[in-house]
């Protein structure tokens, strides 16, 4: 894709096309896509949901050998501090760091 907001797709743009067709969304609703996949690099999409008037961040889960390596190398990070900053209770909650 010639679009700078689509990263890691092939020259035919089949990953982007698959997402658009599968989700039944317009190209303009795909705000950013990173299809790159490696150790420590996870594919993700940022989409606009016009029906719900929201922005959606979706991160693909474990699917490849590289994903499995990323999973076992995680370092949990507490959500307590970020919860205080953004108004939610992050006590006892954790996410992947990095």
CSV table of C-alpha atoms in Angstrom, one decimal:
chain,number,residue,atom,x,y,z
A,1,UNK,CA,0.0,0.0,0.0
A,2,UNK,CA,1.2,3.5,-0.7
A,3,UNK,CA,-0.6,4.7,2.4
A,4,UNK,CA,1.9,5.6,5.2
A,5,UNK,CA,-0.7,4.6,7.8
A,6,UNK,CA,-0.5,0.9,6.7
A,7,UNK,CA,2.8,-0.8,7.8
A,8,UNK,CA,3.9,-4.3,7.1
A,9,UNK,CA,1.5,-5.2,4.3
A,10,UNK,CA,2.7,-6.7,1.0
A,11,UNK,CA,2.7,-4.8,-2.3
A,12,UNK,CA,-0.7,-6.2,-3.2
A,13,UNK,CA,-2.2,-4.9,0.1
A,14,UNK,CA,-4.0,-8.2,0.8
A,15,UNK,CA,-3.8,-7.9,4.6
A,16,UNK,CA,-5.5,-4.5,4.5
A,17,UNK,CA,-8.1,-5.8,2.0
A,18,UNK,CA,-8.8,-8.8,4.2
A,19,UNK,CA,-9.4,-6.7,7.2
A,20,UNK,CA,-11.7,-4.3,5.3
A,21,UNK,CA,-13.7,-7.1,3.8
A,22,UNK,CA,-13.9,-9.2,7.0
A,23,UNK,CA,-15.1,-6.3,9.1
A,24,UNK,CA,-17.2,-4.7,6.4
A,25,UNK,CA,-15.6,-1.3,7.0
A,26,UNK,CA,-14.6,1.5,4.7
A,27,UNK,CA,-10.9,2.2,4.0
A,28,UNK,CA,-11.3,5.6,5.7
A,29,UNK,CA,-12.3,3.9,8.9
A,30,UNK,CA,-8.9,2.1,9.1
A,31,UNK,CA,-6.9,4.9,10.7
A,32,UNK,CA,-3.6,3.0,11.2
A,33,UNK,CA,-2.5,-0.6,10.7
A,34,UNK,CA,0.7,-2.3,11.6
A,35,UNK,CA,0.8,-5.8,10.2
A,36,UNK,CA,4.5,-6.3,11.2
A,37,UNK,CA,5.2,-9.4,13.3
A,38,UNK,CA,8.4,-10.2,15.0
A,39,UNK,CA,9.7,-10.9,18.5
A,40,UNK,CA,8.4,-7.9,20.6
A,41,UNK,CA,6.4,-6.5,17.6
A,42,UNK,CA,2.7,-7.3,17.6
A,43,UNK,CA,0.3,-6.5,14.7
A,44,UNK,CA,-2.4,-4.0,15.6
A,45,UNK,CA,-5.1,-1.8,14.1
A,46,UNK,CA,-6.6,1.5,15.0
A,47,UNK,CA,-10.1,1.8,13.6
A,48,UNK,CA,-13.0,4.2,13.6
A,49,UNK,CA,-16.4,2.7,14.6
A,50,UNK,CA,-18.9,5.2,13.1
A,51,UNK,CA,-21.9,3.3,14.5
A,52,UNK,CA,-20.7,3.6,18.1
A,53,UNK,CA,-18.7,6.8,17.5
A,54,UNK,CA,-15.6,5.3,19.1
A,55,UNK,CA,-12.0,4.6,18.2
A,56,UNK,CA,-11.0,0.9,18.5
A,57,UNK,CA,-7.5,-0.4,19.2
A,58,UNK,CA,-7.2,-4.1,18.4
A,59,UNK,CA,-4.0,-6.1,19.1
A,60,UNK,CA,-3.7,-9.5,17.5
A,61,UNK,CA,-3.0,-12.2,20.0
A,62,UNK,CA,-0.5,-15.1,19.9
A,63,UNK,CA,-0.4,-16.7,16.4
A,64,UNK,CA,3.2,-17.2,15.4
A,65,UNK,CA,6.4,-18.6,16.9
A,66,UNK,CA,7.7,-15.0,17.3
A,67,UNK,CA,4.5,-14.2,19.3
A,68,UNK,CA,5.2,-17.1,21.6
A,69,UNK,CA,8.7,-15.8,22.3
A,70,UNK,CA,7.3,-12.3,23.0
A,71,UNK,CA,4.8,-13.9,25.4
A,72,UNK,CA,7.4,-15.7,27.5
A,73,UNK,CA,9.7,-12.7,27.6
A,74,UNK,CA,7.1,-10.3,29.0
A,75,UNK,CA,7.7,-8.1,32.0
A,76,UNK,CA,4.4,-7.2,33.7
A,77,UNK,CA,3.8,-3.5,34.4
A,78,UNK,CA,1.4,-2.2,37.0
A,79,UNK,CA,-1.5,-0.2,35.8
A,80,UNK,CA,-1.9,1.6,39.1
A,81,UNK,CA,0.0,4.8,38.1
A,82,UNK,CA,-1.6,5.1,34.7
A,83,UNK,CA,-5.0,4.4,36.3
A,84,UNK,CA,-4.5,7.4,38.6
A,85,UNK,CA,-3.6,9.5,35.6
A,86,UNK,CA,-6.5,8.4,33.4
A,87,UNK,CA,-9.2,7.9,36.1
A,88,UNK,CA,-9.5,4.1,36.6
A,89,UNK,CA,-8.6,1.7,39.4
A,90,UNK,CA,-5.4,0.0,38.2
A,91,UNK,CA,-4.7,-1.6,41.6
A,92,UNK,CA,-3.6,-5.2,41.2
A,93,UNK,CA,-4.0,-4.9,37.4
A,94,UNK,CA,-1.0,-5.4,35.0
A,95,UNK,CA,-0.2,-5.2,31.3
A,96,UNK,CA,2.7,-6.1,29.0
A,97,UNK,CA,5.5,-3.5,29.2
A,98,UNK,CA,7.3,-2.1,26.2
